[in-house]
Short mmCIF file of C-alpha atoms and ligand atoms in Angstrom, two decimals:
data_model
loop_
_atom_site.label_atom_id
_atom_site.label_comp_id
_atom_site.label_asym_id
_atom_site.label_seq_id
_atom_site.Cartn_x
_atom_site.Cartn_y
_atom_site.Cartn_z
CA MET A 1 -7.63 54.84 -26.84
CA LYS A 2 -6.43 52.42 -29.50
CA ILE A 3 -6.84 48.78 -30.09
CA LYS A 4 -3.46 47.07 -29.15
CA GLU A 5 -4.13 43.31 -29.22
CA VAL A 6 -6.86 40.89 -30.31
CA LYS A 7 -6.88 37.47 -28.62
CA THR A 8 -9.14 34.60 -29.74
CA TYR A 9 -9.84 31.67 -27.60
CA ILE A 10 -11.67 28.39 -28.47
CA VAL A 11 -13.24 26.68 -25.35
CA SER A 12 -14.68 23.31 -25.45
CA GLN A 13 -16.37 20.80 -23.04
CA LYS A 14 -17.83 17.44 -23.61
CA LEU A 15 -21.34 17.04 -22.34
CA GLY A 16 -21.40 15.08 -19.21
CA HIS A 17 -25.11 14.06 -19.46
CA LYS A 18 -26.72 12.44 -22.45
CA SER A 19 -26.10 13.66 -25.97
CA PHE A 20 -29.10 15.42 -27.47
CA CYS A 21 -30.39 16.33 -30.83
CA TYR A 22 -32.40 18.79 -32.83
CA SER A 23 -33.93 18.06 -36.21
CA GLN A 24 -30.57 18.44 -38.02
CA ALA A 25 -27.73 17.10 -35.77
CA TRP A 26 -26.55 15.61 -32.45
CA TYR A 27 -24.63 17.51 -29.75
CA ASN A 28 -22.06 15.82 -27.60
CA ALA A 29 -19.90 18.85 -26.85
CA ARG A 30 -19.94 22.52 -26.61
CA THR A 31 -17.32 24.45 -28.57
CA ILE A 32 -17.23 28.13 -28.78
CA MET A 33 -14.90 30.91 -30.08
CA ILE A 34 -14.76 34.02 -28.06
CA VAL A 35 -12.62 37.22 -28.68
CA GLU A 36 -10.95 39.64 -26.28
CA ILE A 37 -10.09 42.92 -27.66
CA ILE A 38 -7.59 44.86 -25.57
CA CYS A 39 -6.71 48.55 -25.88
CA ASP A 40 -3.56 50.58 -25.03
CA ASP A 41 -5.21 51.88 -21.88
CA GLY A 42 -5.87 48.35 -20.64
CA LEU A 43 -9.62 48.36 -21.18
CA SER A 44 -10.82 45.23 -22.96
CA GLY A 45 -14.09 43.99 -24.39
CA TRP A 46 -15.51 40.42 -25.11
CA GLY A 47 -17.38 39.02 -27.93
CA GLU A 48 -18.53 35.54 -29.16
CA ALA A 49 -19.13 34.15 -32.55
CA PHE A 50 -21.88 31.49 -33.03
CA GLY A 51 -21.04 28.63 -35.43
CA ASN A 52 -17.83 26.72 -36.23
CA ALA A 53 -15.21 27.94 -33.81
CA PHE A 54 -12.28 26.99 -35.78
CA ILE A 55 -13.30 28.65 -39.05
CA ASN A 56 -14.49 31.81 -37.11
CA LYS A 57 -11.12 31.92 -35.35
CA SER A 58 -9.27 31.71 -38.66
CA VAL A 59 -11.09 34.51 -40.24
CA LEU A 60 -10.71 36.69 -37.31
CA ASP A 61 -6.88 36.00 -36.72
CA ASN A 62 -5.93 36.05 -40.36
CA VAL A 63 -8.15 38.78 -41.85
CA TYR A 64 -9.85 41.07 -39.20
CA THR A 65 -7.06 41.27 -36.55
CA PRO A 66 -4.48 42.99 -38.85
CA ILE A 67 -7.31 45.65 -39.65
CA LEU A 68 -8.39 46.21 -36.12
CA ILE A 69 -4.84 47.02 -34.60
CA GLY A 70 -4.39 50.58 -34.06
CA GLN A 71 -8.08 51.47 -34.57
CA THR A 72 -10.33 53.22 -32.00
CA PRO A 73 -13.20 51.38 -30.70
CA PHE A 74 -15.56 54.37 -31.01
CA ASP A 75 -15.13 54.06 -34.75
CA SER A 76 -16.92 50.83 -34.58
CA GLU A 77 -19.53 51.50 -37.31
CA LYS A 78 -16.72 52.50 -39.73
CA ILE A 79 -14.70 49.52 -38.67
CA TRP A 80 -17.81 47.20 -39.23
CA ASP A 81 -18.08 48.45 -42.90
CA GLU A 82 -14.40 48.07 -43.43
CA LEU A 83 -14.29 44.49 -42.23
CA TYR A 84 -17.47 43.55 -44.09
CA ASN A 85 -16.15 44.97 -47.15
CA LYS A 86 -12.82 43.23 -46.88
CA LEU A 87 -14.62 39.81 -47.42
CA ARG A 88 -17.63 41.09 -49.09
CA ASP A 89 -17.03 39.24 -52.44
CA ASN A 90 -16.71 35.96 -50.68
CA GLY A 91 -18.20 36.36 -47.17
CA GLN A 92 -21.57 38.00 -47.21
CA LYS A 93 -22.99 35.31 -44.96
CA GLY A 94 -21.72 32.62 -42.57
CA SER A 95 -18.47 32.46 -40.71
CA CYS A 96 -17.06 35.70 -41.88
CA ILE A 97 -20.07 37.49 -40.48
CA GLU A 98 -20.12 35.43 -37.24
CA ALA A 99 -16.46 36.36 -36.69
CA LEU A 100 -17.48 40.05 -37.39
CA SER A 101 -20.18 39.79 -34.73
CA ALA A 102 -17.69 38.73 -32.11
CA VAL A 103 -15.56 41.79 -32.96
CA ASP A 104 -18.41 44.23 -33.16
CA ASN A 105 -19.94 43.11 -29.74
CA ALA A 106 -16.43 43.42 -28.09
CA LEU A 107 -16.21 46.93 -29.36
CA TRP A 108 -19.49 47.81 -27.93
CA ASP A 109 -18.40 46.31 -24.77
CA ILE A 110 -15.31 48.53 -24.76
CA LYS A 111 -17.36 51.66 -25.45
CA GLY A 112 -19.73 51.06 -22.61
CA LYS A 113 -17.01 50.34 -20.12
CA CYS A 114 -15.12 53.43 -21.34
CA VAL A 115 -18.01 55.93 -20.68
CA HIS A 116 -19.37 53.81 -17.72
CA LEU A 117 -22.68 53.11 -19.38
CA PRO A 118 -24.64 49.99 -20.23
CA VAL A 119 -24.53 49.05 -23.91
CA TYR A 120 -28.37 49.31 -24.12
CA THR A 121 -27.94 52.93 -23.32
CA LEU A 122 -25.38 53.55 -26.08
CA MET A 123 -27.83 51.70 -28.44
CA GLY A 124 -30.37 54.52 -27.86
CA GLY A 125 -31.86 53.64 -24.50
CA ALA A 126 -33.77 50.88 -22.64
CA ARG A 127 -37.36 50.83 -23.90
CA ARG A 128 -38.75 48.69 -21.08
CA GLU A 129 -38.30 47.72 -17.51
CA THR A 130 -38.64 43.92 -17.89
CA ILE A 131 -38.13 41.26 -20.46
CA ILE A 132 -39.53 37.60 -20.31
CA PRO A 133 -36.88 34.99 -20.66
CA TYR A 134 -38.25 31.72 -22.26
CA ALA A 135 -36.76 28.27 -21.84
CA THR A 136 -35.38 26.69 -24.99
CA GLY A 137 -35.28 22.97 -24.53
CA LEU A 138 -37.21 19.65 -25.08
CA TYR A 139 -34.51 18.34 -27.43
CA HIS A 140 -34.61 14.78 -28.20
CA THR A 141 -32.35 12.25 -26.72
CA ALA A 142 -33.43 9.46 -29.23
CA LEU A 143 -35.08 9.46 -32.54
CA ASN A 144 -37.96 7.51 -31.11
CA GLN A 145 -38.20 9.92 -28.29
CA ASP A 146 -40.36 8.96 -25.31
CA PRO A 147 -42.78 11.82 -24.71
CA ARG A 148 -42.82 11.22 -21.00
CA GLU A 149 -39.16 12.67 -20.91
CA LEU A 150 -40.26 15.76 -22.61
CA VAL A 151 -43.32 16.28 -20.44
CA GLU A 152 -41.21 15.94 -17.33
CA GLU A 153 -38.68 18.46 -18.61
CA ALA A 154 -41.42 20.90 -19.72
CA VAL A 155 -43.06 20.64 -16.11
CA SER A 156 -39.69 21.44 -14.63
CA TYR A 157 -39.61 24.77 -16.52
CA ALA A 158 -43.16 25.64 -15.49
CA LYS A 159 -42.04 24.91 -11.94
CA ALA A 160 -39.07 27.10 -12.22
CA ASP A 161 -41.61 30.00 -13.16
CA PHE A 162 -40.87 30.14 -16.84
CA ARG A 163 -43.66 32.08 -18.61
CA ALA A 164 -42.93 30.57 -21.93
CA ILE A 165 -41.23 27.40 -23.32
CA LYS A 166 -39.82 26.63 -26.78
CA MET A 167 -39.73 22.97 -27.88
CA LYS A 168 -37.63 21.32 -30.45
CA ILE A 169 -39.77 19.37 -33.09
CA GLY A 170 -38.99 18.47 -36.71
CA PHE A 171 -38.92 14.66 -36.29
CA GLY A 172 -41.89 13.86 -38.48
CA VAL A 173 -45.23 15.65 -38.64
CA ALA A 174 -47.29 13.09 -36.94
CA ASP A 175 -44.62 12.63 -34.05
CA ASP A 176 -44.39 16.38 -33.75
CA ILE A 177 -48.12 16.73 -33.19
CA LYS A 178 -48.09 14.01 -30.53
CA MET A 179 -45.25 15.53 -28.72
CA VAL A 180 -46.80 19.15 -28.79
CA GLN A 181 -50.17 17.84 -27.56
CA SER A 182 -48.43 15.93 -24.58
CA VAL A 183 -46.46 18.98 -23.55
CA ARG A 184 -49.46 21.42 -23.87
CA GLU A 185 -51.54 19.10 -21.65
CA ALA A 186 -48.78 18.90 -19.08
CA ILE A 187 -48.07 22.53 -18.66
CA GLY A 188 -51.66 23.74 -19.11
CA PRO A 189 -53.06 26.82 -20.74
CA ASN A 190 -51.20 29.57 -18.87
CA ILE A 191 -47.69 29.08 -20.17
CA GLU A 192 -46.71 30.22 -23.71
CA LEU A 193 -45.54 27.34 -25.89
CA MET A 194 -43.39 27.88 -29.07
CA VAL A 195 -42.16 25.10 -31.43
CA ASP A 196 -38.92 25.00 -33.52
CA PRO A 197 -38.45 22.34 -36.24
CA ASN A 198 -35.19 24.03 -37.39
CA HIS A 199 -36.19 23.94 -41.07
CA ALA A 200 -36.92 20.30 -41.20
CA TYR A 201 -39.75 20.62 -43.66
CA ASN A 202 -40.96 21.82 -47.00
CA ALA A 203 -43.92 24.02 -47.25
CA MET A 204 -46.35 21.16 -47.75
CA ASN A 205 -45.42 19.33 -44.62
CA ALA A 206 -44.86 22.57 -42.60
CA ILE A 207 -48.50 23.38 -43.40
CA LYS A 208 -49.65 19.91 -42.26
CA LEU A 209 -47.83 20.54 -39.08
CA ALA A 210 -49.23 23.91 -38.48
CA LYS A 211 -52.84 22.80 -39.00
CA GLY A 212 -52.09 19.83 -36.67
CA ILE A 213 -50.82 21.96 -33.84
CA GLU A 214 -53.17 24.93 -34.15
CA PRO A 215 -55.55 23.60 -31.42
CA PHE A 216 -52.59 23.77 -28.86
CA ASP A 217 -52.26 27.60 -28.73
CA ILE A 218 -48.75 27.83 -30.15
CA SER A 219 -47.13 31.46 -29.90
CA TRP A 220 -44.81 30.84 -32.89
CA ILE A 221 -43.43 28.20 -35.33
CA GLU A 222 -39.83 29.03 -35.84
CA GLU A 223 -37.97 28.20 -39.04
CA PRO A 224 -40.60 25.80 -40.55
CA VAL A 225 -38.70 25.57 -43.86
CA PRO A 226 -35.04 26.19 -44.87
CA PRO A 227 -33.79 29.80 -44.68
CA GLU A 228 -33.49 30.17 -48.43
CA ASP A 229 -37.03 29.05 -49.17
CA ILE A 230 -38.65 32.48 -49.08
CA LYS A 231 -41.73 31.35 -51.04
CA GLY A 232 -42.13 28.29 -48.75
CA TYR A 233 -42.21 30.68 -45.86
CA GLN A 234 -44.85 32.82 -47.55
CA GLU A 235 -47.08 29.67 -48.19
CA VAL A 236 -46.81 28.48 -44.68
CA LYS A 237 -47.58 32.04 -43.31
CA ALA A 238 -50.55 32.20 -45.47
CA ASN A 239 -51.95 28.93 -44.52
CA THR A 240 -51.96 28.94 -40.66
CA THR A 241 -53.12 31.04 -37.80
CA ILE A 242 -49.96 30.54 -35.92
CA PRO A 243 -47.29 33.29 -36.23
CA ILE A 244 -44.20 32.35 -38.35
CA SER A 245 -40.60 33.28 -37.08
CA GLY A 246 -37.25 33.02 -38.55
CA GLY A 247 -33.96 34.76 -39.19
CA GLU A 248 -31.39 33.08 -36.93
CA ALA A 249 -29.68 31.82 -40.28
CA GLU A 250 -29.77 35.17 -41.82
CA PHE A 251 -27.07 37.66 -41.91
CA THR A 252 -26.58 41.49 -41.72
CA ALA A 253 -29.17 44.12 -42.78
CA TYR A 254 -28.58 43.24 -46.45
CA GLY A 255 -29.87 39.77 -45.78
CA PHE A 256 -32.63 40.96 -43.57
CA LYS A 257 -33.83 43.25 -46.02
CA LYS A 258 -34.82 40.50 -48.29
CA LEU A 259 -36.60 38.71 -45.48
CA ILE A 260 -38.46 41.89 -44.43
CA ASP A 261 -39.23 43.04 -47.95
CA SER A 262 -40.90 39.65 -48.72
CA ARG A 263 -43.01 39.83 -45.50
CA CYS A 264 -42.44 36.12 -45.23
CA VAL A 265 -42.25 36.09 -41.25
CA ASP A 266 -44.42 37.55 -38.65
CA ILE A 267 -41.39 37.57 -36.19
CA LEU A 268 -37.80 38.47 -37.03
CA GLN A 269 -35.06 36.53 -35.04
CA PRO A 270 -31.61 38.07 -35.77
CA ASP A 271 -28.96 36.62 -33.50
CA CYS A 272 -26.45 39.29 -32.50
CA SER A 273 -23.67 36.66 -32.24
CA ILE A 274 -24.41 35.54 -35.83
CA THR A 275 -25.80 38.39 -37.98
CA GLY A 276 -22.97 40.90 -37.55
CA GLY A 277 -23.24 42.13 -33.87
CA LEU A 278 -25.10 44.84 -32.45
CA THR A 279 -24.22 47.19 -35.11
CA ALA A 280 -25.92 44.94 -37.66
CA PHE A 281 -28.90 44.37 -35.17
CA ASN A 282 -29.42 48.24 -35.02
CA ARG A 283 -29.48 48.45 -38.75
CA ILE A 284 -31.93 45.52 -38.93
CA MET A 285 -34.10 47.17 -36.29
CA THR A 286 -34.29 50.25 -38.47
CA LEU A 287 -35.51 48.04 -41.49
CA ALA A 288 -37.95 46.15 -39.09
CA LYS A 289 -39.31 49.49 -37.67
CA VAL A 290 -40.09 50.91 -41.05
CA GLU A 291 -41.96 47.86 -42.05
CA ASN A 292 -43.45 47.39 -38.60
CA ILE A 293 -42.46 43.67 -38.12
CA GLN A 294 -42.07 42.25 -34.59
CA CYS A 295 -38.58 41.13 -33.47
CA TYR A 296 -37.38 38.72 -30.79
CA PRO A 297 -33.66 38.03 -30.92
CA HIS A 298 -32.34 34.57 -31.17
CA VAL A 299 -29.70 33.75 -28.52
CA TRP A 300 -27.85 30.39 -28.23
CA GLY A 301 -24.31 30.17 -26.73
CA SER A 302 -22.24 31.27 -23.69
CA GLY A 303 -22.99 33.99 -21.14
CA ILE A 304 -21.36 36.54 -23.47
CA ALA A 305 -24.00 35.75 -26.09
CA VAL A 306 -26.73 35.87 -23.41
CA ALA A 307 -25.36 39.36 -22.10
CA VAL A 308 -25.44 40.64 -25.70
CA GLY A 309 -29.00 39.43 -26.19
CA ILE A 310 -30.13 41.12 -23.01
CA ASN A 311 -28.77 44.49 -24.27
CA ALA A 312 -30.71 43.98 -27.61
CA CYS A 313 -33.91 42.97 -25.84
CA PHE A 314 -33.93 46.11 -23.58
CA ALA A 315 -32.97 48.45 -26.36
CA MET A 316 -35.05 47.20 -29.30
CA PRO A 317 -38.01 49.36 -30.30
CA ASP A 318 -41.74 48.28 -30.03
CA PHE A 319 -43.53 47.39 -33.25
CA PRO A 320 -45.47 49.70 -32.87
CA GLU A 321 -45.69 51.85 -29.72
CA ALA A 322 -48.99 51.92 -27.71
CA LEU A 323 -50.02 52.21 -24.11
CA VAL A 324 -50.05 48.49 -23.91
CA VAL A 325 -47.51 46.62 -25.83
CA PRO A 326 -46.63 42.87 -26.05
CA PRO A 327 -43.61 41.75 -23.85
CA VAL A 328 -40.22 41.22 -25.40
CA TYR A 329 -38.87 37.67 -25.01
CA LEU A 330 -35.23 36.57 -24.45
CA GLU A 331 -34.30 33.09 -25.61
CA LEU A 332 -32.63 31.17 -22.81
CA ASP A 333 -31.27 27.66 -23.79
CA ARG A 334 -31.69 25.19 -20.82
CA THR A 335 -29.37 22.39 -22.33
CA GLU A 336 -26.09 21.55 -20.53
CA ASN A 337 -23.54 24.47 -21.11
CA ILE A 338 -20.95 25.35 -18.59
CA PHE A 339 -20.01 28.40 -20.66
CA ARG A 340 -23.47 29.76 -20.56
CA GLU A 341 -23.74 29.26 -16.74
CA GLU A 342 -20.33 30.32 -15.62
CA ILE A 343 -18.27 32.42 -18.19
CA ASN A 344 -20.00 35.58 -16.78
CA LYS A 345 -19.70 36.02 -13.09
CA ASN A 346 -22.54 38.52 -13.10
CA LYS A 347 -25.48 35.97 -12.64
CA LEU A 348 -28.61 36.40 -14.59
CA ILE A 349 -31.46 37.12 -12.19
CA ILE A 350 -34.90 35.80 -12.98
CA GLU A 351 -37.82 36.91 -10.71
CA ASP A 352 -41.21 35.57 -11.09
CA GLY A 353 -40.44 34.79 -14.72
CA TYR A 354 -39.05 38.30 -15.57
CA ILE A 355 -35.59 39.86 -16.05
CA HIS A 356 -35.54 43.33 -14.68
CA LEU A 357 -33.53 46.02 -16.29
CA PRO A 358 -30.03 45.36 -15.00
CA GLU A 359 -27.36 48.07 -14.11
CA PHE A 360 -23.92 47.46 -15.48
CA GLU A 361 -21.20 48.92 -17.69
CA GLY A 362 -20.52 47.65 -21.22
CA LEU A 363 -22.27 44.42 -22.04
CA GLY A 364 -22.56 43.61 -18.35
CA ILE A 365 -19.90 40.77 -18.47
CA ASP A 366 -17.54 40.00 -15.55
CA ILE A 367 -15.45 37.52 -17.32
CA ASN A 368 -14.41 34.24 -15.69
CA ARG A 369 -10.84 33.87 -16.83
CA GLU A 370 -10.16 30.72 -14.88
CA LEU A 371 -12.94 28.99 -16.81
CA ILE A 372 -11.48 30.16 -20.21
CA GLU A 373 -7.99 28.78 -19.25
CA LYS A 374 -9.48 25.53 -17.99
CA TYR A 375 -11.41 24.61 -21.12
CA ARG A 376 -9.16 26.38 -23.73
CA ILE A 377 -8.11 24.09 -26.56
CA GLY A 378 -5.84 24.55 -29.64
CA1 LIG B 1 -34.20 28.02 -33.55
#
């Protein structure tokens, strides 16, 4: 079985409802690059790259595709090193690795379909029967956000049986504290609440924020400071009782080694559509396992990224093993995104706030080609 063709698609949809923002930017459209790798026996696999769809497509079409043609998907680890090394001197992070993620995940999809096994089995086996999806939302629709809108949204997640909610903050420490308090009071004590300022702060203000929200039982603060600010992370971590998470803007095992060695986060959040695919994820898990640091993968994108995240969440190890271990959380963005909802015809089933170990082949994607054709651009 050899790779015969590599097709890249950019799909885009303007948001029908309100634009929304996190601490760094506004969103008014969803634009995603996806790849289909097709083999000479007709089997094909799917992957998605987070980030700038146009740069990702250019890297994939111009650099990776010529290397991929004629290779066998079961050589995926060898292929990963080859593609990485091709752009090593100028692409250790960013779009080059995001495009590599799409390729790598598509190869895992093909391998799984070929042997009729789920990718989580090929990754070494499912470690748990259930995972907990958490609702990511509570973005702002104005810079002077009305807290009542956020409260209403948070309550809707609670009513939909979500056991955990992550809210966007990073709009000023005093404003953040007020919003977190409003949401916690609205959802009550039994739902976990995480906060994500998307690195809007320096260590001084992140510590102020952390102290201010400590009374509201926060499960983690995500990316309090910019990804490059390792010492800032360490300061924040040393000055609050709230766990600190980060890593969605870090790339490959090489990048994560620095994050892990510095012990600057309590929770690692590699994203398999950013950090180099499931091959990189497995390598990062080996490093995390050795240093015994908890991991909850970051997920944000289409149904392809969600499928990849589900496989990662079921296959990743515990940190450490015990008779009773903490649950594993899957990030589930709740903002408007037709590609998350419809690109995979295999629907996500959430029962009583849990996802049960699903049965499928490959990544578990039954691709909606009509949707791709309808929203394809360029
Ligand atoms: Ca985040």
